[in-house]
Short mmCIF file of C-alpha atoms in Angstrom, two decimals:
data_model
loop_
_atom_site.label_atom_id
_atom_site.label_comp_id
_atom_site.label_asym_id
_atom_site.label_seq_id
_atom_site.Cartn_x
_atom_site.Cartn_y
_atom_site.Cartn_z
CA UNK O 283 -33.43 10.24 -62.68
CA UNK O 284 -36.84 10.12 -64.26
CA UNK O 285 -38.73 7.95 -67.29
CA UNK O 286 -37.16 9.77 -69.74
CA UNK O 287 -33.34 9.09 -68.78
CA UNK O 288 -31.66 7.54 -71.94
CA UNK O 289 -29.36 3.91 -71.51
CA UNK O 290 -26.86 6.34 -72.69
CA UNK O 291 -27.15 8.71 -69.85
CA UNK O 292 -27.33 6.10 -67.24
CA UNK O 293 -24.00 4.41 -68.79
CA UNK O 294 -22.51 7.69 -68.51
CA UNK O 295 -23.41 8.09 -64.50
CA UNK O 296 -21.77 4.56 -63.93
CA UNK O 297 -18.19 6.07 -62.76
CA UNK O 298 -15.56 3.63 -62.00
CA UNK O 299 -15.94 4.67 -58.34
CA UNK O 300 -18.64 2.19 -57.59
CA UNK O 301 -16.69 -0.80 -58.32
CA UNK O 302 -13.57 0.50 -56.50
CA UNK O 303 -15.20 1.31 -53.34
CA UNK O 304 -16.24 -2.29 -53.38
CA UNK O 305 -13.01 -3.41 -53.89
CA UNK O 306 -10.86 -0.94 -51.52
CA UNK O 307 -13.43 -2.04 -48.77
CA UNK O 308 -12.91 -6.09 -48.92
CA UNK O 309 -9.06 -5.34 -49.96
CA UNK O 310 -8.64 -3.16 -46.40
CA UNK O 311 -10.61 -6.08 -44.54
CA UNK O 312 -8.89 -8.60 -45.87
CA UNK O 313 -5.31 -7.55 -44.95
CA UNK O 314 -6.81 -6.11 -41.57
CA UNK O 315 -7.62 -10.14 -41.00
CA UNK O 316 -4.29 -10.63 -42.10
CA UNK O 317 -2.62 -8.67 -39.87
CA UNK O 318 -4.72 -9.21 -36.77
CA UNK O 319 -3.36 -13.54 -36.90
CA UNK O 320 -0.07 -12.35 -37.57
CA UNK O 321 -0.44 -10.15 -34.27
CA UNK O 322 -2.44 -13.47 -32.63
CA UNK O 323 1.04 -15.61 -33.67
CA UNK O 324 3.08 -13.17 -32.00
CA UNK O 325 1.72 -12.65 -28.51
CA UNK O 326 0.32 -16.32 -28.94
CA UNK O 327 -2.70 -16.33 -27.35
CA UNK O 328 -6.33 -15.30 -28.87
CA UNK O 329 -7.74 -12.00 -28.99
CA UNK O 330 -9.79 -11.05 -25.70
CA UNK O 331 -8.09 -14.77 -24.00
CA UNK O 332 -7.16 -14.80 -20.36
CA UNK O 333 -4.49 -16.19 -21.38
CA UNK O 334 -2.88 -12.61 -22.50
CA UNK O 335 -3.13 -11.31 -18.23
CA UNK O 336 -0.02 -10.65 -17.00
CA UNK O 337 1.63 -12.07 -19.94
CA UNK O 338 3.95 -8.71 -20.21
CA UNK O 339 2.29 -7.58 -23.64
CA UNK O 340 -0.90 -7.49 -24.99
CA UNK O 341 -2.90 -5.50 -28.32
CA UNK O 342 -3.01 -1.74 -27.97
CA UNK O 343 -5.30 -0.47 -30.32
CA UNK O 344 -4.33 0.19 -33.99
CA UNK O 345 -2.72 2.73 -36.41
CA UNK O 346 -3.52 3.55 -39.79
CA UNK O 347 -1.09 2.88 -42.93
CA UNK O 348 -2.00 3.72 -46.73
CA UNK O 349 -0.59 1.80 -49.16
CA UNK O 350 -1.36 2.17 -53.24
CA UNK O 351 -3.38 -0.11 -55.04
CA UNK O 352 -4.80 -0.36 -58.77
CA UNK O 353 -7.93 0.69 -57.00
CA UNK O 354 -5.91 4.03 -55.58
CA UNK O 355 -4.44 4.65 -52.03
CA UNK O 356 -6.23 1.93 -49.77
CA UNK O 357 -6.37 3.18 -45.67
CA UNK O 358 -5.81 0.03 -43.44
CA UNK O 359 -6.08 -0.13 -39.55
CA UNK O 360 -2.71 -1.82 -38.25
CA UNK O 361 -3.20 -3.65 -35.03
CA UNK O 362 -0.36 -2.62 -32.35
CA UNK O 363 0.69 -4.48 -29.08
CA UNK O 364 1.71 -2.41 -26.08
CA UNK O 365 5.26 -3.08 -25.97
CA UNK O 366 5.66 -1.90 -30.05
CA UNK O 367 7.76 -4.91 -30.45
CA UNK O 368 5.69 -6.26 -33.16
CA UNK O 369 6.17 -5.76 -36.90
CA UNK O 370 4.14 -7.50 -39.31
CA UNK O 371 5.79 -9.74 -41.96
CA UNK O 372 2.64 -9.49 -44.29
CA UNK O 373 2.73 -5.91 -44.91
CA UNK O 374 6.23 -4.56 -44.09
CA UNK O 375 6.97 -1.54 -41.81
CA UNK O 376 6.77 1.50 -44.13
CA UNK O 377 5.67 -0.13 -46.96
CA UNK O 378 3.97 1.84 -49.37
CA UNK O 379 3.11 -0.63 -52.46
CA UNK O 380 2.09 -4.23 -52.03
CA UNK O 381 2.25 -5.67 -55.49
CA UNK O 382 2.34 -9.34 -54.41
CA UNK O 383 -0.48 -8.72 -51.36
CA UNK O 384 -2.78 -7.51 -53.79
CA UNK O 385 -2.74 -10.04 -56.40
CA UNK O 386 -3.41 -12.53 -53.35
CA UNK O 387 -5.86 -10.37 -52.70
CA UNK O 388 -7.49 -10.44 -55.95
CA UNK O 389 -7.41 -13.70 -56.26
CA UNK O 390 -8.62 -14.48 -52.78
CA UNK O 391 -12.09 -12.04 -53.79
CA UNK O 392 -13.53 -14.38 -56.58
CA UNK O 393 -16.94 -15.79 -55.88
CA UNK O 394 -17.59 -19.26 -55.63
CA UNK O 395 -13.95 -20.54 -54.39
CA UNK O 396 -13.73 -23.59 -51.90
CA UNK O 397 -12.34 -23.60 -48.72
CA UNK O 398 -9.59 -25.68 -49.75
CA UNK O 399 -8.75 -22.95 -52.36
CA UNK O 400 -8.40 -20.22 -50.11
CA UNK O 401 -6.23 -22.23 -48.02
CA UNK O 402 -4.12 -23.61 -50.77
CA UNK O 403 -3.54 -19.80 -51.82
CA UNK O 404 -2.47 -18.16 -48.46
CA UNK O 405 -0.39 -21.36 -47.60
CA UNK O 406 1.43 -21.02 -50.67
CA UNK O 407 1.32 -17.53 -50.53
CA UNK O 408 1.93 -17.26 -46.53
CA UNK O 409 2.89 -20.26 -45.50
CA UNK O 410 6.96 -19.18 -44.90
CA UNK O 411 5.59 -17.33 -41.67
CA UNK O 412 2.56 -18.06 -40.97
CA UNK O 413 1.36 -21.50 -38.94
CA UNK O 414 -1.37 -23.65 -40.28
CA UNK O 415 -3.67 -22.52 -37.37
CA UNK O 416 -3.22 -19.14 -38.60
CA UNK O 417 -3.99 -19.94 -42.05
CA UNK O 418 -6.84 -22.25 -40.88
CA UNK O 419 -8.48 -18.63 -39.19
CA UNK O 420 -7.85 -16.77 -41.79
CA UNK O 421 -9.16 -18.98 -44.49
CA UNK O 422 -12.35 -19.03 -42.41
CA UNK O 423 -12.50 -15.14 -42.20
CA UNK O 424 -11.58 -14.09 -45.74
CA UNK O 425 -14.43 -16.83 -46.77
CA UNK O 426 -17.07 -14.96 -44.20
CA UNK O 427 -16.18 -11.78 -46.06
CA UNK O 428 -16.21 -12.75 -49.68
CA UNK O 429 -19.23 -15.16 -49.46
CA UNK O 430 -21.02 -11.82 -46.99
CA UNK O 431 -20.96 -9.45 -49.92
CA UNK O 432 -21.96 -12.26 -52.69
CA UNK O 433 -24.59 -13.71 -50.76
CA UNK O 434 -26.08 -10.97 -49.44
CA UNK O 435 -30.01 -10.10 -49.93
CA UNK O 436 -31.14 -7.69 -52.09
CA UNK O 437 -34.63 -6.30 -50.59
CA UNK O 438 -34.43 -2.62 -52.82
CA UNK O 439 -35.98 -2.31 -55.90
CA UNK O 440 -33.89 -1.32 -58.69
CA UNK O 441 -35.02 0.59 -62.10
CA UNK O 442 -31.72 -0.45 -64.31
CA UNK O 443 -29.27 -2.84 -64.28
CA UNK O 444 -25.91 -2.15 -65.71
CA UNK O 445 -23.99 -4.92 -66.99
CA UNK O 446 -20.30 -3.98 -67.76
CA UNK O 447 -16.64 -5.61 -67.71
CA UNK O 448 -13.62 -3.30 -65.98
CA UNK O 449 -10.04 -4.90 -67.42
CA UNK O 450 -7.47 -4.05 -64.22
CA UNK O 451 -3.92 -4.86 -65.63
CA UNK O 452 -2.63 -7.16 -62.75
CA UNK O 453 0.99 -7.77 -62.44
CA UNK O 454 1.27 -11.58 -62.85
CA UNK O 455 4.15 -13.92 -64.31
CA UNK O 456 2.22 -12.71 -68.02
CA UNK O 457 1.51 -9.51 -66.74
CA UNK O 458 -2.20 -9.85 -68.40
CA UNK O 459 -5.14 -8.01 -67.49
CA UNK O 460 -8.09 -9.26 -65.75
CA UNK O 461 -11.62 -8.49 -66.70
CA UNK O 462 -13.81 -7.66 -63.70
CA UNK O 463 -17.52 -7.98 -64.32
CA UNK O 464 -20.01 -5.93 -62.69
CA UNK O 465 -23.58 -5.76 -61.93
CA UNK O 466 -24.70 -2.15 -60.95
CA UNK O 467 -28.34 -1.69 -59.83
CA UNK O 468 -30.23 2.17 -60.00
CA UNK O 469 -33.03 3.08 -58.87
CA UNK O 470 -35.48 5.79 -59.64
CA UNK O 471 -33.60 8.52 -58.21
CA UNK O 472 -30.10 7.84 -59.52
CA UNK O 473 -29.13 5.69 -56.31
CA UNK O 474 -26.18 3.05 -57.28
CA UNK O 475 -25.19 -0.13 -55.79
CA UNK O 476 -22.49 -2.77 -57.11
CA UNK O 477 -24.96 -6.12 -56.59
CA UNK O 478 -22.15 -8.88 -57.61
CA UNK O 479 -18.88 -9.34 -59.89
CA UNK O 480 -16.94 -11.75 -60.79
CA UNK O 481 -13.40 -11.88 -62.15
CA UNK O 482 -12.08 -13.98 -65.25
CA UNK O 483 -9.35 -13.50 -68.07
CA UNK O 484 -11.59 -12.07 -70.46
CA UNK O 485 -15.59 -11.05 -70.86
CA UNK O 486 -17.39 -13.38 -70.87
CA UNK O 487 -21.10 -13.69 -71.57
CA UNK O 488 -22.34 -16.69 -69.05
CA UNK O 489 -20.93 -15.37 -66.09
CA UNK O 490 -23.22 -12.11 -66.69
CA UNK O 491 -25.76 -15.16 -66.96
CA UNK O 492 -24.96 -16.41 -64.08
CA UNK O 493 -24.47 -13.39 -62.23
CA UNK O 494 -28.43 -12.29 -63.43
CA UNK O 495 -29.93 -15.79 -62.17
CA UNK O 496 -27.99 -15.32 -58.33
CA UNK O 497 -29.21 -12.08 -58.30
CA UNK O 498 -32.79 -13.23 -58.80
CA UNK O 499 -32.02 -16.32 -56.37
CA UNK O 500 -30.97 -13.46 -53.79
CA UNK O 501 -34.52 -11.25 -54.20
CA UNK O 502 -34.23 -9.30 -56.54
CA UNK O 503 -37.01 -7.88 -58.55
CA UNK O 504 -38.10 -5.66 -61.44
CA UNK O 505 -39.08 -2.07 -60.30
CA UNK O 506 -41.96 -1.67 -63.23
#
């Protein structure tokens, strides 16, 4: 990329890629977390506790499952115990297409939600078979994920900043479609890095606001 790159050109580099690799990362994470307390309920003791010696099974490892997403096929790492006796509730043995995980998912990604959220969501989402303890972790974990890649400093220097909504069409009770806004900072030679987004029903002006001022809070600076 040099000085004499138009807006135009830039917008037309900005591939939908950027923001799905974003989202296929923290989705993958997530149910990995999800997965990992479900195994934790089973053999009922903690990962790496003494209490799991000569208790006649323990973890073994993982295998990998795709499943399809909005954001295409998404590769997950499915923990195992030795004895193969366990099958996980969340995301059901051969199960290809998680409609209902997702939109948790979704949900569960959106900056700036309280503790008490989180757990509200997975209990009502999770709650059927899943203990409190469990959802107590895994509050705690998806939280350490989200707030990770929000709150994360920015120490390159970026030329641009692209400013854009992405509408997904989410299956929901209206079956509406959400509007994902994105902040995507490039440098001088074309580099490309999705700094923050936020998700709401429709575009909206002050969130880009508000995503600008955080980004400026977390170091960023003009490359003149």
């Amino acid at each position: 990329m040099n000085n004499n790159t138009t807006i135009k050109e830039i917008a037309e580099q900005i591939k939908a890629k950027d923001l799905t690799e974003v989202f296929v990362d923290l989705i993958s994470k997530i149910i990995e977390v999800f997965i990992e307390n479900e195994l934790t309920e089973f053999l009922q003791y903690e990962k790496h506790s003494v209490e799991g010696n000569n208790s006649g099974n323990s973890r073994n490892g993982y295998t990998s499952r795709t499943i399809k997403s909005i954001f295409g096929q998404i590769t997950i790492k499915v923990a195992k115990d030795r004895n193969s006796e366990f099958k996980s509730k969340i995301l059901k043995p051969y199960q290809r297409n998680s409609d209902e995980l997702l939109i948790l998912i979704i949900k569960l990604t959106k900056a700036g939600m309280s503790t008490r959220e989180i757990s509200g969501l997975l209990m009502d989402s999770l709650g059927d078979y899943l203990s409190a303890t469990a959802i107590s972790n895994i509050t705690k974990e998806v939280q350490e994920e989200v707030d990770a890649f929000h709150n994360r400093k920015i120490t390159k220097k970026f030329k641009y900043l692209y400013v854009d909504a992405t509408y997904f069409k989410i299956k929901t009770e209206r079956n509406r479609k959400s509007a994902i806004h994105t902040v995507i900072g490039i440098d001088e030679e074309g580099y490309k890095e999705v700094l923050d987004y936020r998700i709401a029903p429709t575009e909206n002006l002050t969130i880009y606001c508000e995503m600008l001022e955080d980004l400026i809070y977390r170091g960023w600076e003009v490359d003149n």
